[in-house]
Amino acid sequence: MGLDADRLKAGGLEVIETEAQLQAALDRLAAGTGPVAVDAERASGYRYSERAYLVQLYRRGSGTLLIDPIATGSLARLQEIIGDEEWIFHAATQDLPCLRELDLDPSLIFDTELAARLLGYERVGLGAVIERLLGISLEKAHSAADWSTRPLPETWLAYAALDVELLIDVRDQLHQELIDAEKLDAAREEFADILTRELGVKKPDPWRRIGGISRLRSPRALAVARELWLSRDEAARGTDTAPGRLFPDRALAAVATAMPRTRGELARLKEFTGRASRTQLDRWWGAVERGLTTEELPPQAPRDPDRMPHHRQWEQRSPEADRRLKLAREFLVAHAETLHMPVENLLTPELLRRAAWVPRQPVSADAVAEHLRELGARAWQTSEVAQGIASAFVEADQLTSVQNDEDS
């Protein structure tokens, strides 16, 4: 019998969906002690919104709470009880946006996924971390389920309960490993930084993230793709359906590539697929027509005066910046290995590229540290990397000077 089946057999998987149930649950939670394990289930891939359809909590002395936020609405009263406690997540950035919609917003967190990364775990999924630390195999059979389903099957509830019921034990072991590795302060900085980030904010021109759009070479084709995306987004929002279920990206890109000139050509396009491709043909043809006739043609890439060229172009466009980037990258990779953590957790590639493209002058460890902090690096990161990056930049500039002398 698997762990999920054992949990199902143990019972206690009632969903909290009435006022009386919620008040009793809040009383239980208030009577518990210590940190609170928190998780949320969404319906990504099925629904347009990223709202939570189930919120799970576990606290020692309180047991497990499975709350239906669609039925209960705001959970501000829950926030009053646990707002000052430590909340334990696995990948907090995924859950915080939908929890904040319910008036749940922690002031202190412990992220078990991020802790595992900082400790150099090769596999950081919840199941892998639980198996490594607790010796328990946790199935992830329902992670991609449609959690907007009502009523929720009991097997799904057993899976959801296990996601939080084991999390406090995992947190305790990771906390001790962070202490032993002298990484607890770094982890705390990372956890605190998560709470200051603006999560769930859509970037400008979201239609440019269409899969396959990079193959569109003309502004007119891009205009068709944009109009199709906007029309699909409107339809998806109106029905709370994931856009890709109406009209997948690959089909949208195929239509923009073919640029059909009539409604019939669109209907006959074999790559034009999706459950709403034919039932809403007039909608899609209207979008194609707007794209074919608009005078507001989008540029191949968004205009951004501060935008750096892609780093693969640096060798031709700015050899000196390319040298700085490559030498600094060599240092970061080697230093990350000594710290037993992924290089992207030591310093994200984007921050290194920005620091290398136009470094502060004169180059020094202090100048690099100040620049990185302005770009968003944490204090522990700058203390680990500033001197090494500064040395790499100086070496790169010296190589550039030698090269220039030889060329002259």
Coordinates of C-alpha atoms in Angstrom, one line a residue:
M1 CA 0.0 0.0 0.0
G2 CA 1.4 3.4 -1.0
L3 CA 1.7 6.4 1.3
D4 CA -1.2 8.2 -0.4
A5 CA -3.4 5.1 0.2
D6 CA -2.3 5.0 3.9
R7 CA -3.1 8.6 4.3
L8 CA -6.5 8.1 2.7
K9 CA -7.2 5.2 5.1
A10 CA -6.3 7.4 8.1
G11 CA -9.1 9.7 7.3
G12 CA -9.6 13.3 8.6
L13 CA -9.7 14.7 5.1
E14 CA -12.8 16.8 5.4
V15 CA -12.8 20.0 3.3
I16 CA -13.5 23.2 5.2
E17 CA -16.2 25.1 3.3
T18 CA -18.7 26.5 5.8
E19 CA -18.5 29.3 8.3
A20 CA -18.9 26.9 11.2
Q21 CA -16.2 24.6 9.9
L22 CA -13.8 27.5 9.3
Q23 CA -14.3 28.9 12.8
A24 CA -13.6 25.5 14.3
A25 CA -10.5 25.2 12.2
L26 CA -9.2 28.6 13.2
D27 CA -9.7 27.7 16.9
R28 CA -7.6 24.5 16.3
L29 CA -4.9 26.4 14.5
A30 CA -4.7 29.0 17.3
A31 CA -4.3 26.1 19.8
G32 CA -1.3 24.7 18.0
T33 CA 2.4 25.6 18.4
G34 CA 5.3 26.4 16.2
P35 CA 5.6 27.1 12.5
V36 CA 2.8 26.4 10.0
A37 CA 3.3 24.4 6.8
V38 CA 1.4 26.0 4.0
D39 CA 0.5 24.9 0.4
A40 CA -2.0 25.9 -2.2
E41 CA -3.4 24.0 -5.2
R42 CA -4.3 25.9 -8.4
A43 CA -5.8 24.7 -11.7
S44 CA -3.0 25.8 -14.1
G45 CA -3.5 24.5 -17.6
Y46 CA -7.2 24.3 -17.0
R47 CA -8.3 27.8 -15.8
Y48 CA -7.3 31.3 -16.9
S49 CA -6.9 32.6 -13.4
E50 CA -4.1 31.5 -11.0
R51 CA -6.4 31.5 -8.0
A52 CA -6.1 28.9 -5.2
Y53 CA -8.8 26.2 -5.3
L54 CA -7.5 24.5 -2.1
V55 CA -5.3 25.8 0.8
Q56 CA -3.6 23.3 3.0
L57 CA -2.1 24.0 6.4
Y58 CA -0.5 21.8 9.1
R59 CA 0.7 22.8 12.5
R60 CA 1.8 20.7 15.4
G61 CA -1.0 20.5 17.9
S62 CA -3.6 21.6 15.3
G63 CA -3.5 18.8 12.7
T64 CA -4.3 19.3 9.0
L65 CA -6.6 21.9 7.6
L66 CA -7.9 21.6 4.0
I67 CA -9.7 24.9 3.1
D68 CA -11.9 25.5 0.1
P69 CA -11.2 29.2 -0.6
I70 CA -13.9 29.4 -3.3
A71 CA -16.5 28.7 -0.6
T72 CA -14.9 30.6 2.2
G73 CA -13.6 33.7 0.4
S74 CA -11.1 35.9 2.3
L75 CA -9.0 34.2 4.9
A76 CA -8.0 37.4 6.7
R77 CA -9.0 35.9 10.0
L78 CA -6.5 33.1 9.4
Q79 CA -3.9 35.8 8.8
E80 CA -4.6 37.3 12.2
I81 CA -3.8 34.0 13.9
I82 CA -0.6 33.0 12.1
G83 CA 0.6 36.2 10.5
D84 CA 3.6 36.5 12.8
E85 CA 4.6 32.8 12.7
E86 CA 7.1 31.2 10.4
W87 CA 5.3 29.8 7.3
I88 CA 7.0 26.8 5.7
F89 CA 6.7 26.5 1.9
H90 CA 8.2 24.3 -0.8
A91 CA 8.8 26.9 -3.6
A92 CA 7.1 29.9 -2.0
T93 CA 7.1 32.0 -5.1
Q94 CA 4.6 29.7 -6.7
D95 CA 2.0 30.0 -3.9
L96 CA 2.4 33.5 -2.5
P97 CA 0.5 35.3 -5.3
C98 CA -2.7 33.2 -5.0
L99 CA -2.5 33.3 -1.2
R100 CA -2.2 37.1 -1.2
E101 CA -5.4 37.2 -3.2
L102 CA -7.0 35.6 -0.1
D103 CA -5.4 38.1 2.3
L104 CA -2.8 35.7 3.4
D105 CA 0.7 37.3 3.5
P106 CA 3.5 35.9 5.8
S107 CA 6.1 38.1 7.4
L108 CA 8.6 35.2 8.0
I109 CA 9.1 32.1 5.8
F110 CA 11.2 29.0 5.4
D111 CA 11.4 27.7 1.8
T112 CA 12.4 24.0 1.8
E113 CA 13.1 24.0 -2.0
L114 CA 15.4 27.0 -1.8
A115 CA 17.1 25.6 1.3
A116 CA 17.8 22.4 -0.6
R117 CA 19.3 24.4 -3.5
L118 CA 21.6 26.3 -1.2
L119 CA 22.7 23.0 0.3
G120 CA 23.6 21.6 -3.2
Y121 CA 20.9 18.9 -3.5
E122 CA 20.8 17.6 -7.0
R123 CA 17.0 17.0 -6.9
V124 CA 14.9 19.6 -5.1
G125 CA 11.4 18.6 -5.9
L126 CA 9.3 18.0 -2.8
G127 CA 9.1 14.2 -3.3
A128 CA 12.9 13.9 -3.8
V129 CA 13.7 16.0 -0.7
I130 CA 11.2 14.1 1.5
E131 CA 12.7 10.8 0.3
R132 CA 16.2 12.0 1.0
L133 CA 15.5 13.4 4.4
L134 CA 12.7 11.2 5.7
G135 CA 13.1 8.0 3.7
I136 CA 9.5 8.3 2.5
S137 CA 8.4 7.9 -1.1
L138 CA 5.8 10.5 -1.9
E139 CA 3.8 10.1 -5.1
K140 CA 3.1 13.3 -7.2
A141 CA 0.2 11.7 -9.1
H142 CA -2.2 14.7 -8.8
S143 CA 0.2 17.7 -9.1
A144 CA -1.2 18.6 -12.5
A145 CA -4.8 17.9 -11.7
D146 CA -7.7 20.3 -12.3
W147 CA -8.2 21.5 -8.7
S148 CA -11.3 23.5 -9.7
T149 CA -13.1 20.2 -9.8
R150 CA -15.9 19.9 -7.2
P151 CA -16.2 17.8 -5.2
L152 CA -12.5 17.1 -4.9
P153 CA -11.8 13.3 -4.9
E154 CA -10.6 11.9 -1.6
T155 CA -7.4 10.6 -3.3
W156 CA -6.5 14.1 -4.3
L157 CA -7.2 15.3 -0.7
A158 CA -4.8 12.6 0.7
Y159 CA -2.1 13.8 -1.7
A160 CA -2.7 17.5 -0.7
A161 CA -2.6 16.7 3.0
L162 CA 0.8 14.9 2.7
D163 CA 2.2 18.0 1.0
V164 CA 2.1 19.8 4.3
E165 CA 2.0 17.1 6.9
L166 CA 5.7 16.2 6.3
L167 CA 6.9 19.7 5.6
I168 CA 7.7 20.7 9.2
D169 CA 10.0 17.6 9.7
V170 CA 11.7 18.5 6.4
R171 CA 12.2 22.0 7.6
D172 CA 13.8 21.0 10.8
Q173 CA 16.3 18.8 9.1
L174 CA 17.2 21.4 6.5
H175 CA 17.5 24.0 9.2
Q176 CA 20.1 21.9 10.9
E177 CA 22.0 21.2 7.7
L178 CA 22.1 24.9 6.9
I179 CA 23.6 25.5 10.3
D180 CA 26.2 22.7 9.8
A181 CA 27.1 24.1 6.4
E182 CA 27.3 27.7 7.7
K183 CA 24.6 28.8 5.3
L184 CA 21.7 29.7 7.6
D185 CA 22.3 33.4 7.3
A186 CA 22.4 33.2 3.5
A187 CA 19.2 31.2 3.5
R188 CA 17.5 33.8 5.8
E189 CA 18.5 36.6 3.4
E190 CA 17.1 34.6 0.5
F191 CA 13.8 33.9 2.3
A192 CA 13.4 37.5 3.3
D193 CA 14.1 38.6 -0.3
I194 CA 11.2 36.4 -1.6
L195 CA 8.8 38.4 0.5
T196 CA 10.0 41.7 -1.1
R197 CA 9.7 40.6 -4.7
E198 CA 6.8 41.7 -6.9
L199 CA 5.4 38.3 -7.8
G200 CA 2.8 37.4 -10.5
V201 CA 3.3 40.6 -12.4
K202 CA 2.9 40.3 -16.2
K203 CA 5.6 41.7 -18.3
P204 CA 4.9 44.2 -21.1
D205 CA 3.8 42.7 -24.4
P206 CA 3.0 39.3 -23.0
W207 CA 2.0 38.1 -26.5
R208 CA 5.7 38.0 -27.3
R209 CA 6.0 34.9 -25.2
I210 CA 4.0 32.9 -27.7
G211 CA 5.8 29.6 -28.4
G212 CA 7.4 29.7 -31.8
I213 CA 7.1 33.5 -32.2
S214 CA 10.9 33.8 -32.8
R215 CA 10.3 32.2 -36.2
L216 CA 8.2 35.1 -37.4
R217 CA 10.4 37.5 -39.3
S218 CA 8.0 40.2 -40.6
P219 CA 6.2 42.9 -38.7
R220 CA 3.0 41.9 -40.4
A221 CA 3.2 38.3 -39.2
L222 CA 3.9 39.6 -35.7
A223 CA 0.8 41.8 -35.9
V224 CA -1.3 38.8 -36.8
A225 CA 0.2 36.9 -33.9
R226 CA -0.5 39.8 -31.5
E227 CA -4.1 40.1 -32.6
L228 CA -4.7 36.4 -32.3
W229 CA -3.2 36.4 -28.8
L230 CA -5.3 39.4 -27.7
S231 CA -8.5 37.8 -29.0
R232 CA -7.6 34.4 -27.4
D233 CA -6.8 36.1 -24.1
E234 CA -10.1 37.9 -24.1
A235 CA -12.0 34.7 -24.7
A236 CA -10.0 32.8 -22.1
R237 CA -10.6 35.4 -19.5
G238 CA -14.3 35.5 -20.1
T239 CA -14.7 31.8 -19.7
D240 CA -11.9 31.3 -17.1
T241 CA -10.3 28.8 -19.4
A242 CA -6.5 28.3 -19.9
P243 CA -5.8 30.0 -23.2
G244 CA -3.9 27.0 -24.6
R245 CA -6.9 24.8 -24.2
L246 CA -8.9 27.1 -26.6
F247 CA -6.2 27.6 -29.2
P248 CA -2.6 26.3 -28.5
D249 CA 0.5 28.4 -29.1
R250 CA 1.8 26.2 -31.9
A251 CA -1.5 26.7 -33.8
L252 CA -1.4 30.4 -33.2
A253 CA 2.2 30.6 -34.5
A254 CA 1.3 28.5 -37.5
V255 CA -1.6 30.8 -38.5
A256 CA 0.7 33.8 -38.2
T257 CA 3.3 32.1 -40.3
A258 CA 0.8 31.2 -43.0
M259 CA -1.1 34.5 -42.9
P260 CA -4.3 33.2 -44.6
R261 CA -6.0 35.8 -46.8
T262 CA -9.6 34.4 -46.4
R263 CA -11.7 32.8 -43.8
G264 CA -11.7 29.7 -45.9
E265 CA -7.9 29.5 -46.0
L266 CA -7.8 29.8 -42.2
A267 CA -10.4 27.0 -41.8
R268 CA -8.4 24.7 -44.2
L269 CA -5.1 25.2 -42.5
K270 CA -4.3 21.8 -41.0
E271 CA -2.1 23.2 -38.2
F272 CA -5.1 25.3 -37.1
T273 CA -6.0 23.2 -34.1
G274 CA -7.6 23.5 -30.6
R275 CA -11.0 22.8 -29.2
A276 CA -12.2 26.3 -30.1
S277 CA -10.4 26.7 -33.4
R278 CA -13.5 25.9 -35.5
T279 CA -16.3 26.7 -33.0
Q280 CA -15.1 30.3 -32.8
L281 CA -13.8 30.6 -36.3
D282 CA -15.3 34.1 -36.8
R283 CA -13.4 35.3 -33.7
W284 CA -10.0 34.1 -35.0
W285 CA -10.6 35.3 -38.6
G286 CA -11.5 38.8 -37.2
A287 CA -8.2 38.8 -35.4
V288 CA -6.3 37.8 -38.5
E289 CA -8.0 40.5 -40.5
R290 CA -7.0 43.1 -37.9
G291 CA -3.4 41.9 -38.1
L292 CA -3.4 42.0 -41.8
T293 CA -4.8 45.6 -42.0
T294 CA -3.5 47.4 -38.9
E295 CA -1.0 50.3 -39.4
E296 CA 0.4 49.7 -35.9
L297 CA 3.0 47.1 -36.7
P298 CA 5.1 45.9 -33.8
P299 CA 8.9 45.9 -34.1
Q300 CA 10.8 42.7 -34.3
A301 CA 11.9 43.2 -30.7
P302 CA 10.5 45.6 -28.1
R303 CA 12.2 49.0 -28.0
D304 CA 14.3 49.3 -24.9
P305 CA 17.2 51.8 -24.8
D306 CA 18.7 50.1 -21.8
R307 CA 18.4 46.6 -23.3
M308 CA 21.7 44.7 -23.7
P309 CA 22.3 42.6 -26.8
H310 CA 22.1 38.9 -26.2
H311 CA 25.3 37.7 -24.5
R312 CA 26.0 35.3 -27.5
Q313 CA 26.5 38.5 -29.6
W314 CA 29.0 40.1 -27.2
E315 CA 32.1 38.6 -28.8
Q316 CA 31.4 40.5 -32.0
R317 CA 29.7 43.6 -30.6
S318 CA 31.8 44.2 -27.5
P319 CA 34.8 41.9 -27.1
E320 CA 35.9 43.6 -23.9
A321 CA 32.5 43.0 -22.2
D322 CA 32.6 39.4 -23.5
R323 CA 36.0 38.8 -21.9
R324 CA 34.7 40.3 -18.6
L325 CA 31.7 38.0 -18.7
K326 CA 33.6 34.8 -19.5
L327 CA 36.3 35.3 -16.9
A328 CA 33.8 36.3 -14.2
R329 CA 31.7 33.3 -15.1
E330 CA 34.7 31.0 -14.7
F331 CA 35.2 32.3 -11.2
L332 CA 31.6 31.9 -10.3
V333 CA 31.3 28.3 -11.5
A334 CA 34.5 27.4 -9.6
H335 CA 33.4 29.2 -6.4
A336 CA 29.9 27.7 -6.5
E337 CA 31.5 24.3 -6.6
T338 CA 33.4 25.0 -3.4
L339 CA 30.2 26.2 -1.8
H340 CA 28.3 23.1 -3.0
M341 CA 25.4 25.1 -4.5
P342 CA 24.2 25.9 -8.1
V343 CA 25.9 28.8 -9.7
E344 CA 22.6 30.5 -10.4
N345 CA 21.9 30.6 -6.6
L346 CA 25.3 32.1 -6.0
L347 CA 24.5 34.9 -8.5
T348 CA 21.9 34.9 -11.2
P349 CA 23.3 35.1 -14.8
E350 CA 21.3 38.3 -15.5
L351 CA 23.0 40.2 -12.7
L352 CA 26.4 39.1 -13.8
R353 CA 25.7 40.1 -17.4
R354 CA 24.5 43.6 -16.3
A355 CA 27.6 44.1 -14.1
A356 CA 29.9 42.9 -16.9
W357 CA 28.3 45.0 -19.7
V358 CA 29.1 48.4 -18.2
P359 CA 31.1 47.9 -15.0
R360 CA 31.5 50.7 -12.5
Q361 CA 34.8 52.6 -12.8
P362 CA 37.3 52.3 -11.3
V363 CA 36.9 48.6 -11.0
S364 CA 37.1 47.4 -7.4
A365 CA 35.5 44.9 -5.1
D366 CA 33.5 47.7 -3.4
A367 CA 32.3 49.1 -6.8
V368 CA 31.2 45.6 -7.9
A369 CA 29.5 44.9 -4.6
E370 CA 27.6 48.3 -4.8
H371 CA 26.6 47.7 -8.4
L372 CA 25.3 44.2 -7.7
R373 CA 23.3 45.3 -4.6
E374 CA 21.7 48.0 -6.8
L375 CA 20.8 45.3 -9.3
G376 CA 19.2 43.2 -6.6
A377 CA 21.9 40.9 -5.2
R378 CA 21.8 40.0 -1.5
A379 CA 24.5 41.0 0.9
W380 CA 25.7 37.4 1.4
Q381 CA 26.1 37.1 -2.4
T382 CA 28.1 40.2 -2.8
S383 CA 30.4 39.2 0.1
E384 CA 31.0 35.9 -1.7
V385 CA 31.6 37.1 -5.2
A386 CA 32.5 40.8 -5.4
Q387 CA 36.3 40.4 -5.0
G388 CA 36.4 37.5 -7.5
I389 CA 34.3 39.3 -10.1
A390 CA 36.4 42.5 -9.7
S391 CA 39.6 40.5 -10.2
A392 CA 38.1 38.9 -13.3
F393 CA 37.1 42.3 -14.7
V394 CA 40.6 43.7 -14.1
E395 CA 42.2 40.7 -15.8
A396 CA 39.8 41.0 -18.8
D397 CA 40.6 44.7 -19.2
Q398 CA 44.3 43.9 -19.1
L399 CA 43.9 41.3 -21.8
T400 CA 42.0 43.9 -23.9
S401 CA 44.8 46.4 -23.5
V402 CA 47.4 43.9 -24.6
Q403 CA 45.2 43.0 -27.6
N404 CA 44.8 46.6 -28.5
D405 CA 48.6 47.2 -28.3
E406 CA 49.2 44.1 -30.5
D407 CA 46.7 45.3 -33.1
S408 CA 48.2 48.8 -33.2

